[in-house]
Coordinates of C-alpha atoms in Angstrom, one line a residue:
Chain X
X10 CA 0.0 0.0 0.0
X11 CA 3.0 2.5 -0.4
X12 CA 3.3 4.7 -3.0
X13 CA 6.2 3.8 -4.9
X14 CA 4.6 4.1 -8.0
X15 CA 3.0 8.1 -7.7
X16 CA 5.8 9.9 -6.5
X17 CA 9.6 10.9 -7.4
X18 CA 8.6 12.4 -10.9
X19 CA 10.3 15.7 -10.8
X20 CA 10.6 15.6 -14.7
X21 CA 6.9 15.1 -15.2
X22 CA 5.7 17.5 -12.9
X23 CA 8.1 20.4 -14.1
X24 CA 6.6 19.9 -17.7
X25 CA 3.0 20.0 -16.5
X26 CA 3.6 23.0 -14.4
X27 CA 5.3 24.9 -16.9
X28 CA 3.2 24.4 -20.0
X29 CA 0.2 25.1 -18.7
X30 CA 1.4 28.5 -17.4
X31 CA 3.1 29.1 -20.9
X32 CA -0.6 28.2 -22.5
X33 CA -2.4 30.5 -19.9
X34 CA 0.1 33.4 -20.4
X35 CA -1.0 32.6 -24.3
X36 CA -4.3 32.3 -23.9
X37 CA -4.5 36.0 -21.8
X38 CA -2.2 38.6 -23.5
X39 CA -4.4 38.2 -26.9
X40 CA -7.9 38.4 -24.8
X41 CA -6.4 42.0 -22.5
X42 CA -5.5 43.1 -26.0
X43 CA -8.9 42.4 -27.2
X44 CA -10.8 43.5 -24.3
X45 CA -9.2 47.1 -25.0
X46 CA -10.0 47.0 -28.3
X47 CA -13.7 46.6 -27.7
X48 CA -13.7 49.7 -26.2
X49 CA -16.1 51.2 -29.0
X50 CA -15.2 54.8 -30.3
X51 CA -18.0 56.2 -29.8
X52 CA -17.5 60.3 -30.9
X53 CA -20.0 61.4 -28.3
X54 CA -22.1 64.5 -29.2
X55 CA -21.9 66.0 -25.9
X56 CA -20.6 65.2 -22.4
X57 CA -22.5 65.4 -18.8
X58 CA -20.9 65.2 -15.7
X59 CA -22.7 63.3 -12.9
X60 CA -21.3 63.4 -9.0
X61 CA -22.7 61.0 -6.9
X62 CA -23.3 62.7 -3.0
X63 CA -25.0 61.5 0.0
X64 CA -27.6 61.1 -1.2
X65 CA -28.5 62.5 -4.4
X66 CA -27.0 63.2 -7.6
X67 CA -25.6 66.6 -9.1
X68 CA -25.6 66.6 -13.0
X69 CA -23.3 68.9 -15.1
X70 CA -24.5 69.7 -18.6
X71 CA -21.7 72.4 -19.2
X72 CA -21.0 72.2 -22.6
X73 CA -23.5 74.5 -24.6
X74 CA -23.8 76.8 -21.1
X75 CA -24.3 75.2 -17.8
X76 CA -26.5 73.5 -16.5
X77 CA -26.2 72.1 -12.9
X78 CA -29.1 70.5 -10.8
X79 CA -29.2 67.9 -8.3
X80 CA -31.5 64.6 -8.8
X81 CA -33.5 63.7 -5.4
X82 CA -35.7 61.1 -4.7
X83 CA -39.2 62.0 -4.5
X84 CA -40.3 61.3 -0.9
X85 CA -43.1 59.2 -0.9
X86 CA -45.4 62.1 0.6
X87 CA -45.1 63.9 -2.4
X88 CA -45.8 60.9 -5.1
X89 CA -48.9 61.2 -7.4
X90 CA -50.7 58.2 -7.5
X91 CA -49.2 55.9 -10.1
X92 CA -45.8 57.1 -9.5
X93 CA -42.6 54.9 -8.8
X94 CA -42.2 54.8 -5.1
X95 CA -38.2 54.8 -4.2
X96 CA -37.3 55.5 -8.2
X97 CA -39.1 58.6 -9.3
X98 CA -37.0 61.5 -8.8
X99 CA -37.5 65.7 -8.8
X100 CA -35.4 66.2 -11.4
X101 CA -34.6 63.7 -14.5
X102 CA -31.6 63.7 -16.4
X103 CA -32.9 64.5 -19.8
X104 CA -30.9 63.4 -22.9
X105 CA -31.9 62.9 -27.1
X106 CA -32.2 60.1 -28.3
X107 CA -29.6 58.6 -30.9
X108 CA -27.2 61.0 -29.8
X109 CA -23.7 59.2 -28.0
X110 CA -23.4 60.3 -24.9
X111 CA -20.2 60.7 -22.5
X112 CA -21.0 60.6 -18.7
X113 CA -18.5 61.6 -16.8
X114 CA -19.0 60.1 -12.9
X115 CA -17.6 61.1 -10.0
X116 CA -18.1 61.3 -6.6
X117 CA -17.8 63.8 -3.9
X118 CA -17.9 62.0 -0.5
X119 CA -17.9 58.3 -0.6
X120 CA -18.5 55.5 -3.2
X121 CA -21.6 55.2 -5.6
X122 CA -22.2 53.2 -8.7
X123 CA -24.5 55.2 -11.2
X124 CA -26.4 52.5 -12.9
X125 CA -29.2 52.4 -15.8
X126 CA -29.8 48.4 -16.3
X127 CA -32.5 49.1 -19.0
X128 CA -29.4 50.9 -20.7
X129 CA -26.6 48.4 -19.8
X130 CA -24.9 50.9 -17.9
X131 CA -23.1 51.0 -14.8
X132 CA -20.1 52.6 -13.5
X133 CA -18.7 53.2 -10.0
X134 CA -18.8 56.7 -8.6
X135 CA -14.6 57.1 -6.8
X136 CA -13.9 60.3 -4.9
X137 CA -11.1 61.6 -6.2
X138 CA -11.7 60.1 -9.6
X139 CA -13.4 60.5 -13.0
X140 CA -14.6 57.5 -14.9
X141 CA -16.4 57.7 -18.1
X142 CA -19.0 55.9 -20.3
X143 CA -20.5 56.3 -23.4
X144 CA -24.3 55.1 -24.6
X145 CA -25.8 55.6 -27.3
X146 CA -29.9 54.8 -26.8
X147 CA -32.0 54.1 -29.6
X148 CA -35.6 54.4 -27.7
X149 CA -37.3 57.2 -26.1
X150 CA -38.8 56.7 -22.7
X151 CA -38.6 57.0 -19.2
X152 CA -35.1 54.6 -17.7
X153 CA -34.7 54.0 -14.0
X154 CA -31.7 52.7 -12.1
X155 CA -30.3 53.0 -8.0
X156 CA -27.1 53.3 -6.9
X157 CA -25.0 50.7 -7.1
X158 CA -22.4 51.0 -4.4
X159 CA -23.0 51.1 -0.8
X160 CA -23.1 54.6 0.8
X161 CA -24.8 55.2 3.4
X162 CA -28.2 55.1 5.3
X163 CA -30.3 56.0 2.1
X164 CA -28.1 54.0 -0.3
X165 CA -31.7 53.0 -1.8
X166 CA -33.5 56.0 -2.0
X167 CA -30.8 57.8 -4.8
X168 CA -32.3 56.5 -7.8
X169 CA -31.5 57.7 -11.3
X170 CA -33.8 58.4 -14.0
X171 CA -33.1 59.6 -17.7
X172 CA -35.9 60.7 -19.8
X173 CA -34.9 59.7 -23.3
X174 CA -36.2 62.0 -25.4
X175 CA -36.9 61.9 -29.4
Chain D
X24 CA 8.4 -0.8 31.2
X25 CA 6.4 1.3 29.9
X26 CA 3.9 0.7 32.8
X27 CA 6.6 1.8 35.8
X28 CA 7.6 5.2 34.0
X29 CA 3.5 5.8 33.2
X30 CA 3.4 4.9 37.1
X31 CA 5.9 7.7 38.5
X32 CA 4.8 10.3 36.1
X33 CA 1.1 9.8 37.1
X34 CA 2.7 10.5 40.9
X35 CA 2.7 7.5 43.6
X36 CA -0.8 8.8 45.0
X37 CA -2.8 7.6 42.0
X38 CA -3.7 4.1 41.5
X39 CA -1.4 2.5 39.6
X40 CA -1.8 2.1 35.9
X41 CA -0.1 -1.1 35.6
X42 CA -2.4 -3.7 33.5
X43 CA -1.9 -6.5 35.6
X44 CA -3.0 -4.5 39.0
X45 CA -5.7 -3.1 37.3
X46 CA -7.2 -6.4 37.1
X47 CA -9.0 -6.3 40.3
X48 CA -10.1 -2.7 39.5
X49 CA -14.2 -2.8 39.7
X50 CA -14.3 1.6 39.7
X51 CA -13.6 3.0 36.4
X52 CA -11.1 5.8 36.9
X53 CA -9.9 8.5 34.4
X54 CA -7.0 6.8 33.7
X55 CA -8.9 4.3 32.1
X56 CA -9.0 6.3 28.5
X57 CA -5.6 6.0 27.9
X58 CA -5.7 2.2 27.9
X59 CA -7.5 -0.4 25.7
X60 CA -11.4 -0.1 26.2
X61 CA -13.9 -2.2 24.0
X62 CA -15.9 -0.5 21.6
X63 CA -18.9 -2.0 19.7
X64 CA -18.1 -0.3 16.2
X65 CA -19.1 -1.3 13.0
X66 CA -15.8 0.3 11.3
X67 CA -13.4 -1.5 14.5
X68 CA -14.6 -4.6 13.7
X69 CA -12.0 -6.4 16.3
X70 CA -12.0 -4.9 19.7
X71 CA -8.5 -4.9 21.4
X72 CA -9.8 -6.2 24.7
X73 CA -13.0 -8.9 25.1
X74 CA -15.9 -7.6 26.2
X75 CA -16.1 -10.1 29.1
X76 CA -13.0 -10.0 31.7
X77 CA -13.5 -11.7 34.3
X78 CA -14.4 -15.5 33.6
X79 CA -16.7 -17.1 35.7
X80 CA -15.6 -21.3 36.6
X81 CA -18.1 -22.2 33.8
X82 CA -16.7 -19.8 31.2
X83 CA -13.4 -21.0 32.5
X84 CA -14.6 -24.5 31.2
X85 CA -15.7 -23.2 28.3
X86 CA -12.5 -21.8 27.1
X87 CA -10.5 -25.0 27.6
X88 CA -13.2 -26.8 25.9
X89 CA -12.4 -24.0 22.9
X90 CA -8.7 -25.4 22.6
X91 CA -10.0 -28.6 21.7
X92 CA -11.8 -29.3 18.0
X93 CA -14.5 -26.4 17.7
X94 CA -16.8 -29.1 16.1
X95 CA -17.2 -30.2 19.2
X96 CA -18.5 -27.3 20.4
X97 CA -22.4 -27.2 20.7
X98 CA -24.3 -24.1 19.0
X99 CA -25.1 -22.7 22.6
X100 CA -21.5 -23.2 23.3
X101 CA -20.3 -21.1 20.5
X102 CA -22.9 -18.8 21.1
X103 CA -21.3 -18.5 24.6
X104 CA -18.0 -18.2 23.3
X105 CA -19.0 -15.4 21.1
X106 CA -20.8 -13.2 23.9
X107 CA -17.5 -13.5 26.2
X108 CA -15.9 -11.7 23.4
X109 CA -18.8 -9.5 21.8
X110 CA -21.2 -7.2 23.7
X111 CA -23.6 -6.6 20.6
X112 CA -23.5 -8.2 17.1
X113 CA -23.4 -6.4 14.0
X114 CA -27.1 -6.6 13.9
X115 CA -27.9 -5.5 17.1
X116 CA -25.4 -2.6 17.6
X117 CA -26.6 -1.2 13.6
X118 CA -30.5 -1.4 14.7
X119 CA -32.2 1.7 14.2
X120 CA -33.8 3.9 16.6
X121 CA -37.2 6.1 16.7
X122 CA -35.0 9.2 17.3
X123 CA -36.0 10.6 13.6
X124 CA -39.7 10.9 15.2
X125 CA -38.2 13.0 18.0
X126 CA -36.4 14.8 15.1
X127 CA -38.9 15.5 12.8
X128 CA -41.6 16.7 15.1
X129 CA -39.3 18.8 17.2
X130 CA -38.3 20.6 13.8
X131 CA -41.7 20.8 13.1
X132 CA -43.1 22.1 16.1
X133 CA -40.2 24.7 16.3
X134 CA -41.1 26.3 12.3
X135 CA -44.9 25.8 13.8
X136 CA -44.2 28.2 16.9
X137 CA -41.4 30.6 14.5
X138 CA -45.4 30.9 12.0
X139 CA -46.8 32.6 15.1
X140 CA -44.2 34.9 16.3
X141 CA -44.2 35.8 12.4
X142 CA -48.3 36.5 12.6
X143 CA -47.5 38.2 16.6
X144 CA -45.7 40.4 14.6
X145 CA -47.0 40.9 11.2
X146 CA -50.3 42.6 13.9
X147 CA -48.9 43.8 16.3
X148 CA -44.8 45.0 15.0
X149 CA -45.0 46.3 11.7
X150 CA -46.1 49.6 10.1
X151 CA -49.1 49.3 7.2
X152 CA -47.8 49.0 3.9
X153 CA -46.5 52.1 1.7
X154 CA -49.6 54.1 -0.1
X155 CA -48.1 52.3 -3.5
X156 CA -49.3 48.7 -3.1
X157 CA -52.7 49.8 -3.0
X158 CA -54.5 48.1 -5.7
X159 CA -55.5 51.4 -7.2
X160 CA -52.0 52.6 -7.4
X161 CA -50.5 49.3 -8.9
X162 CA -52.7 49.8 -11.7
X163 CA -52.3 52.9 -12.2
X164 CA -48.3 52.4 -12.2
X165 CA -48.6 49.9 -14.4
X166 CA -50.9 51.7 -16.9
X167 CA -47.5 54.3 -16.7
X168 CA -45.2 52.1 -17.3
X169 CA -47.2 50.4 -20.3
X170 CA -47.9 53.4 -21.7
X171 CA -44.0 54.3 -21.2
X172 CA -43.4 51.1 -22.6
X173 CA -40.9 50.1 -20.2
X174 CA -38.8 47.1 -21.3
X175 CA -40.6 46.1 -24.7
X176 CA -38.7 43.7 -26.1
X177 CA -39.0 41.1 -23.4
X178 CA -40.2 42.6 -20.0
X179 CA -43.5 44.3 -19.3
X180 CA -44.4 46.0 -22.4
X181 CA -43.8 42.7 -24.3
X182 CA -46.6 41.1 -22.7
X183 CA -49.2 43.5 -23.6
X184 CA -51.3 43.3 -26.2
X185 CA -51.2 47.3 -27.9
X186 CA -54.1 46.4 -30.6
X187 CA -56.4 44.5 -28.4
X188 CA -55.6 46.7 -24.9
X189 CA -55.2 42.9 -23.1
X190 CA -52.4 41.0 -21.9
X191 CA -51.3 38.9 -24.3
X192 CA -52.5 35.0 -24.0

């Protein structure tokens, strides 16, 4: 029952550590270089800043003049009937449809994630820091996300909406 | 031996752990878990120690009678033999029990009395439900977010019927 037969194979075990490595290393230079590459160029029409606070959202829109409001939730005291309780907000972000869009998110205090699903979209709000992403939408109508990212006591009551409009 | 150094690290006022002087032991003592002790397991098949120690005359007999040819031996005798060595068979020391009843109905009765602590509380803890899950404001919501047509490809807005005002079937 000893196990004269499994072990003393230095030879073996070099080569099938080795060349697996060798294939991995392979395998992921290619796929970082194509993960970059898939970055679309997108040639966005116009740029909007959004900072993520505790707990609302400012948006920028400084490039034709400027623009600056912050996004609250809509308490639910002051919802009409029919309305979104914990997404509908005071003031949408309003965009065109069919234009590309840069957003440009940031944070002032502590983390956020600004997030449209309906859109694909999400991207972490860093203090300190300014990440970007571009969209393109193709339908008008009313999108609705939350913050992503921990943040606070009313982490869930910082929605976003855009209002996509033709 | 083994025994004498056991002996003086144990200290001269405990009993002695000596096998042989431990035969007239009746008193279990906590030395006893560091010797051999019989265990009725099915995965120790073989106990180191018989299950019977102390031979009475007739087991005595017995055991001679054992060095002599064992087809002599009647089936009570063997029987014998085999209960000096054995406390339980395999069959009797694999025999179920009726502790899953206990089990069952002690789990049960405990996710019986968790339901009403969750009804205690559901009356007497928690707030009423936000104005929106009236039944007046879901429809209305959902009239907005049909007529918004939220997620039309495969969500909500897919599932409606546009020509006919219906859900779709």
């Amino acid at each position: 029952l000893t196990n004269t037969s499994i072990s003393d194979a230095q030879e073996m075990e070099t080569i099938w550590t080795i060349l697996p490595a060798i294939i991995l290393i392979l395998i992921a230079l290619p796929s970082l270089r194509i993960l970059y590459l898939t970055d679309e160029i997108n040639d966005p029409s116009f740029t909007i800043k959004s900072i993520g606070h505790q707990w609302y959202w400012t948006y920028e829109y400084t490039d034709y003049g400027g623009l600056i409001f912050n996004s609250y939730m809509l308490p639910p005291l002051f919802l009409e009937p029919g309305d979104l309780r914990l997404l509908d907000v005071d003031n949408r972000v309003v965009l065109p449809v069919e234009a590309p869009v840069r957003m440009m998110i940031t944070s002032q205090d502590v983390l956020h994630s600004w997030t449209v699903p309906s859109l694909g979209l999400k991207t972490d709000a860093i203090p300190g820091r300014l990440n970007q992403t571009t969209f393109t939408a193709t339908r008008p109508g009313v999108y609705y996300g939350q913050c992503s990212e921990i943040c606070g006591a009313n982490h869930s009551f910082m929605p976003i909406v855009l209002e996509l409009i033709p | 031996m083994l025994a004498t150094r056991v002996f003086s690290l144990v200290g001269k006022r405990a009993i002695s752990t000596s096998v042989c002087v431990r035969a007239h032991e009746s008193v279990v003592k906590s030395e006893d878990f560091s010797l051999s002790a019989y265990v009725d397991r099915r995965d120790h098949p073989l106990p180191e120690v018989a299950h019977v120690k102390h031979l009475s005359a007739s087991q005595k007999a017995l055991k001679e009678k054992e060095k002599a040819s064992w087809s002599s031996l009647s089936m009570d005798e063997k029987v014998e033999l085999y209960r000096i060595k054995f406390k339980e068979s395999f069959a009797e020391m694999n025999r179920g029990s009726n502790e899953w009843k206990t089990v069952v109905g002690g789990a049960m009765f405990f996710i019986g009395f968790t339901a009403l602590i969750i009804m205690w509380q559901k009356r007497h803890v928690y707030g009423p439900l936000p104005q929106s899950f009236d039944k007046e404001w879901v429809a209305k919501q959902t009239k907005r977010m049909l007529d918004m047509k939220v997620n039309p490809i495969q969500g909500l807005a897919s599932k409606w019927d546009y020509e006919k005002n219906e859900w779709k079937k």
